[in-house]
Structures are given as C-alpha cells and as structure tokens.
Amino acid sequence: MPLNVKPYASDLIIAALALALGALYIAAAGGGFPLDDSWIHQTYGRNLAQYGEWAFTPSIPSTASTSPLYTVLLAAGYWLRVPFQIWTHGLGIAALALTGIIGARLAQQALPEHPRAGIVCGLALVGAWHLLWAAGAGMETMLFGMWTLVVIWLAWRQLRAASASQPPRSAVGWGAGFGVGSGLMTLTRAEGVLLGGLV
C-alpha cells in the first residue's frame, strides 16, 4: 500500500484524534445529550437491561425504538454497570474512529496514486464538526454512518478485485460478510435496507 505512514500507524493516529476531539467536544458540551430522542434510546436500553422488556414504560411493550441494534448496545452498558454517559459517549467515539479508519481505506482505494489520501480523508472525517456532534449526541447516527461506510467498502473491495482480474473472492464469504454488514446497518436504522438493496 503506497503510504508514507503505515496503515496501522495511520489507524492509531485517526483513532487518537477521534478520541481527543470527541472527549473535548463532550466536555465542552457538558457531557449530556442534546436531544429528547437520546433519552428515549437510554430508556429503552435501560428497560431492556433491567426488565428484559422492549418497552418505554415497564410492563407496556412498545416498538417506538427506531434503532434495535443501538438499543441492544446501550442495554449492554447497563448490564455491565458502566455509567450510561461514559458508555454511550464511548460508543459514539468508537464509531467515529472506525468511520475515519474505514473512510481512509475507501480513499486509498479511490486514489491509489495519492499516497496520503487515506490518512488525510480519515483525519478529515474525525475532525468534521457534524460527525463530532453525532458522536456525542447519544444517538445512533454515528453508528449508522459507520455501517454505511462498511457496506460501501465491502462492495468496493469486491468490485476492485473483479476489475483488476484478480482471483475472485469467495462468493459465499463475501456474501456472508456483506449480508452481516447490511443487516447490522439496517438494524441500526431501517433505511439502511435501501443502500443494501442498491449495492
């Protein structure tokens, strides 16, 4: 891979910047969540962990959670007894870091003649104010953005191999990976099924 910075070193740089900027933003914003929907997600996650119910109000099952995967991830934090703000912001920052790393991979594939394209793209993604906001908002938005890039990256890898006349990747392995990625994206936000279908 024609990079002046080795891929794993650039991953660490991107992840470190995501952690630093994410923590700075969250501290500057007071550590809370800016939207009512953030607290709705917390309530569903807490009730799933404490009562084993998919409900906003205990004993009254409901389907108002728009992100089943995010609800389960939040519930995991409650099960582990990690303070919910730390857990939720940690999920957001992890998704931001992975978005930057996957974006770097996509840039390397799209612009192989530019050796620094990957790291520049990755750093730009984790430094974008709207993605920092999404990472700290306590919503599923950053996770959905991450899964979107994962699905695109999987598709590009397969197309690149086919266009370069490389030995084809296992159709079963690629199909399974793509299916899992598309499924997780759709469980994060239902409209993810549209991108999976288009790909």
Tab-separated table of C-alpha atoms in Angstrom:
chain	number	residue	atom	x	y	z
A	1	MET	CA	0.000	0.000	0.000
A	2	PRO	CA	1.692	3.238	-1.102
A	3	LEU	CA	1.531	5.232	2.102
A	4	ASN	CA	4.260	7.159	3.858
A	5	VAL	CA	2.518	6.229	7.102
A	6	LYS	CA	1.939	2.509	7.597
A	7	PRO	CA	-1.774	1.587	7.644
A	8	TYR	CA	-1.854	0.516	11.281
A	9	ALA	CA	0.049	3.620	12.353
A	10	SER	CA	-2.413	5.815	10.463
A	11	ASP	CA	-5.299	3.911	12.110
A	12	LEU	CA	-3.843	4.762	15.515
A	13	ILE	CA	-3.426	8.422	14.568
A	14	ILE	CA	-7.022	8.621	13.310
A	15	ALA	CA	-8.377	6.842	16.408
A	16	ALA	CA	-6.335	9.063	18.750
A	17	LEU	CA	-7.666	12.222	17.081
A	18	ALA	CA	-11.239	10.883	17.268
A	19	LEU	CA	-10.791	10.202	20.988
A	20	ALA	CA	-9.202	13.598	21.683
A	21	LEU	CA	-11.697	15.671	19.682
A	22	GLY	CA	-14.666	13.594	20.847
A	23	ALA	CA	-13.684	13.983	24.506
A	24	LEU	CA	-13.072	17.715	24.025
A	25	TYR	CA	-16.462	18.207	22.374
A	26	ILE	CA	-18.298	16.182	25.034
A	27	ALA	CA	-16.560	18.078	27.846
A	28	ALA	CA	-17.329	21.446	26.206
A	29	ALA	CA	-20.976	20.421	25.753
A	30	GLY	CA	-21.311	19.467	29.420
A	31	GLY	CA	-21.399	15.687	28.949
A	32	GLY	CA	-25.153	15.452	28.431
A	33	PHE	CA	-27.299	14.621	25.436
A	34	PRO	CA	-28.842	17.360	23.307
A	35	LEU	CA	-31.998	15.641	22.051
A	36	ASP	CA	-35.096	14.054	23.574
A	37	ASP	CA	-34.530	11.059	21.298
A	38	SER	CA	-31.200	10.397	23.036
A	39	TRP	CA	-33.046	9.936	26.322
A	40	ILE	CA	-35.691	7.753	24.672
A	41	HIS	CA	-32.902	5.436	23.499
A	42	GLN	CA	-31.498	5.396	27.042
A	43	THR	CA	-34.889	4.472	28.476
A	44	TYR	CA	-35.328	1.587	26.043
A	45	GLY	CA	-31.785	0.358	26.719
A	46	ARG	CA	-32.212	0.582	30.494
A	47	ASN	CA	-35.576	-1.195	30.452
A	48	LEU	CA	-34.211	-3.945	28.219
A	49	ALA	CA	-31.299	-4.464	30.621
A	50	GLN	CA	-33.250	-4.205	33.867
A	51	TYR	CA	-36.572	-5.824	32.973
A	52	GLY	CA	-35.835	-7.773	29.801
A	53	GLU	CA	-38.592	-5.803	28.070
A	54	TRP	CA	-38.678	-3.878	24.827
A	55	ALA	CA	-40.631	-1.046	26.382
A	56	PHE	CA	-40.501	2.655	27.128
A	57	THR	CA	-42.695	2.135	30.189
A	58	PRO	CA	-42.053	-1.139	32.049
A	59	SER	CA	-44.769	-3.792	31.507
A	60	ILE	CA	-46.098	-1.967	28.412
A	61	PRO	CA	-44.257	-3.373	25.369
A	62	SER	CA	-43.844	-0.908	22.505
A	63	THR	CA	-41.979	-0.572	19.229
A	64	ALA	CA	-41.004	3.092	19.376
A	65	SER	CA	-37.252	2.423	19.313
A	66	THR	CA	-36.074	3.336	15.826
A	67	SER	CA	-32.742	1.540	16.253
A	68	PRO	CA	-32.899	-2.003	17.635
A	69	LEU	CA	-29.129	-2.532	17.425
A	70	TYR	CA	-28.407	0.721	19.257
A	71	THR	CA	-30.918	-0.202	21.964
A	72	VAL	CA	-29.165	-3.556	22.494
A	73	LEU	CA	-25.736	-1.849	22.611
A	74	LEU	CA	-26.993	0.627	25.215
A	75	ALA	CA	-28.525	-2.234	27.202
A	76	ALA	CA	-25.093	-3.924	27.259
A	77	GLY	CA	-23.703	-0.899	29.097
A	78	TYR	CA	-26.449	-1.149	31.707
A	79	TRP	CA	-25.851	-4.902	32.074
A	80	LEU	CA	-22.139	-4.219	32.597
A	81	ARG	CA	-22.982	-1.430	35.068
A	82	VAL	CA	-20.883	1.141	33.219
A	83	PRO	CA	-22.174	4.708	33.812
A	84	PHE	CA	-24.541	5.310	30.917
A	85	GLN	CA	-22.999	8.604	29.787
A	86	ILE	CA	-19.495	7.112	29.620
A	87	TRP	CA	-20.772	4.031	27.774
A	88	THR	CA	-22.884	5.997	25.296
A	89	HIS	CA	-20.194	8.562	24.531
A	90	GLY	CA	-17.664	5.733	24.243
A	91	LEU	CA	-19.850	4.046	21.617
A	92	GLY	CA	-20.103	7.323	19.701
A	93	ILE	CA	-16.361	7.957	19.770
A	94	ALA	CA	-15.595	4.347	18.771
A	95	ALA	CA	-17.993	4.652	15.821
A	96	LEU	CA	-16.374	7.972	14.850
A	97	ALA	CA	-12.899	6.421	14.965
A	98	LEU	CA	-13.984	3.435	12.865
A	99	THR	CA	-15.691	5.779	10.401
A	100	GLY	CA	-12.387	7.627	9.968
A	101	ILE	CA	-10.426	4.387	9.543
A	102	ILE	CA	-12.871	2.922	7.007
A	103	GLY	CA	-13.033	6.270	5.194
A	104	ALA	CA	-9.236	6.154	4.962
A	105	ARG	CA	-9.457	2.703	3.357
A	106	LEU	CA	-12.006	3.964	0.839
A	107	ALA	CA	-9.820	6.955	-0.033
A	108	GLN	CA	-6.822	4.658	-0.537
A	109	GLN	CA	-8.878	2.539	-2.924
A	110	ALA	CA	-10.284	5.533	-4.808
A	111	LEU	CA	-6.980	7.455	-5.057
A	112	PRO	CA	-4.131	4.917	-5.054
A	113	GLU	CA	-1.853	7.410	-6.826
A	114	HIS	CA	-2.019	9.805	-3.868
A	115	PRO	CA	-0.066	8.217	-1.004
A	116	ARG	CA	-1.511	10.410	1.744
A	117	ALA	CA	-5.145	10.334	0.605
A	118	GLY	CA	-6.141	7.748	3.190
A	119	ILE	CA	-4.839	9.443	6.292
A	120	VAL	CA	-5.989	12.895	5.119
A	121	CYS	CA	-9.511	11.584	4.499
A	122	GLY	CA	-9.584	9.741	7.826
A	123	LEU	CA	-8.455	12.805	9.757
A	124	ALA	CA	-10.947	14.990	7.888
A	125	LEU	CA	-13.791	12.648	8.828
A	126	VAL	CA	-12.990	12.534	12.540
A	127	GLY	CA	-12.464	16.307	12.582
A	128	ALA	CA	-15.755	17.170	10.850
A	129	TRP	CA	-17.906	19.111	13.319
A	130	HIS	CA	-21.178	17.424	12.364
A	131	LEU	CA	-19.667	13.964	12.871
A	132	LEU	CA	-18.232	15.059	16.224
A	133	TRP	CA	-21.704	16.246	17.172
A	134	ALA	CA	-23.202	12.913	16.062
A	135	ALA	CA	-20.615	11.002	18.112
A	136	GLY	CA	-21.505	12.958	21.241
A	137	ALA	CA	-25.271	13.215	20.746
A	138	GLY	CA	-26.221	9.861	22.275
A	139	MET	CA	-27.967	8.858	19.059
A	140	GLU	CA	-27.480	6.007	16.589
A	141	THR	CA	-26.483	8.409	13.797
A	142	MET	CA	-22.717	7.891	14.062
A	143	LEU	CA	-23.115	4.125	14.224
A	144	PHE	CA	-25.304	4.225	11.108
A	145	GLY	CA	-22.712	6.321	9.269
A	146	MET	CA	-20.052	3.783	10.208
A	147	TRP	CA	-22.092	0.811	8.936
A	148	THR	CA	-22.860	2.699	5.730
A	149	LEU	CA	-19.145	3.055	5.010
A	150	VAL	CA	-18.544	-0.603	5.928
A	151	VAL	CA	-21.106	-1.745	3.344
A	152	ILE	CA	-19.668	0.557	0.671
A	153	TRP	CA	-16.133	-0.598	1.493
A	154	LEU	CA	-17.135	-4.268	1.176
A	155	ALA	CA	-18.743	-3.589	-2.200
A	156	TRP	CA	-15.732	-1.605	-3.471
A	157	ARG	CA	-13.324	-4.349	-2.450
A	158	GLN	CA	-15.291	-6.905	-4.456
A	159	LEU	CA	-15.622	-4.608	-7.482
A	160	ARG	CA	-11.944	-3.706	-7.373
A	161	ALA	CA	-10.933	-7.364	-7.327
A	162	ALA	CA	-13.233	-8.080	-10.284
A	163	SER	CA	-11.997	-5.103	-12.348
A	164	ALA	CA	-8.342	-5.970	-11.707
A	165	SER	CA	-8.894	-9.553	-12.890
A	166	GLN	CA	-7.724	-10.813	-9.531
A	167	PRO	CA	-8.844	-14.236	-8.394
A	168	PRO	CA	-12.427	-13.719	-7.209
A	169	ARG	CA	-13.047	-13.688	-3.509
A	170	SER	CA	-15.230	-16.461	-2.204
A	171	ALA	CA	-18.789	-15.591	-3.185
A	172	VAL	CA	-20.062	-17.259	-0.039
A	173	GLY	CA	-17.575	-15.421	2.210
A	174	TRP	CA	-18.203	-12.067	0.550
A	175	GLY	CA	-21.971	-12.632	0.550
A	176	ALA	CA	-21.942	-13.546	4.228
A	177	GLY	CA	-19.824	-10.507	5.145
A	178	PHE	CA	-21.960	-8.209	3.043
A	179	GLY	CA	-25.159	-9.720	4.481
A	180	VAL	CA	-23.969	-9.247	8.059
A	181	GLY	CA	-22.854	-5.651	7.347
A	182	SER	CA	-26.136	-4.811	5.613
A	183	GLY	CA	-28.138	-6.456	8.378
A	184	LEU	CA	-26.347	-4.522	11.125
A	185	MET	CA	-26.757	-1.297	9.148
A	186	THR	CA	-30.495	-1.970	8.769
A	187	LEU	CA	-30.858	-2.840	12.465
A	188	THR	CA	-29.215	0.491	13.253
A	189	ARG	CA	-31.627	2.419	11.028
A	190	ALA	CA	-34.326	0.821	8.887
A	191	GLU	CA	-33.477	2.896	5.805
A	192	GLY	CA	-30.172	1.011	5.636
A	193	VAL	CA	-32.050	-1.655	3.698
A	194	LEU	CA	-32.168	0.773	0.758
A	195	LEU	CA	-28.382	1.000	0.498
A	196	GLY	CA	-28.015	-2.760	0.893
A	197	GLY	CA	-30.523	-3.257	-1.913
A	198	LEU	CA	-28.805	-0.744	-4.183
A	199	VAL	CA	-25.413	-2.382	-3.698
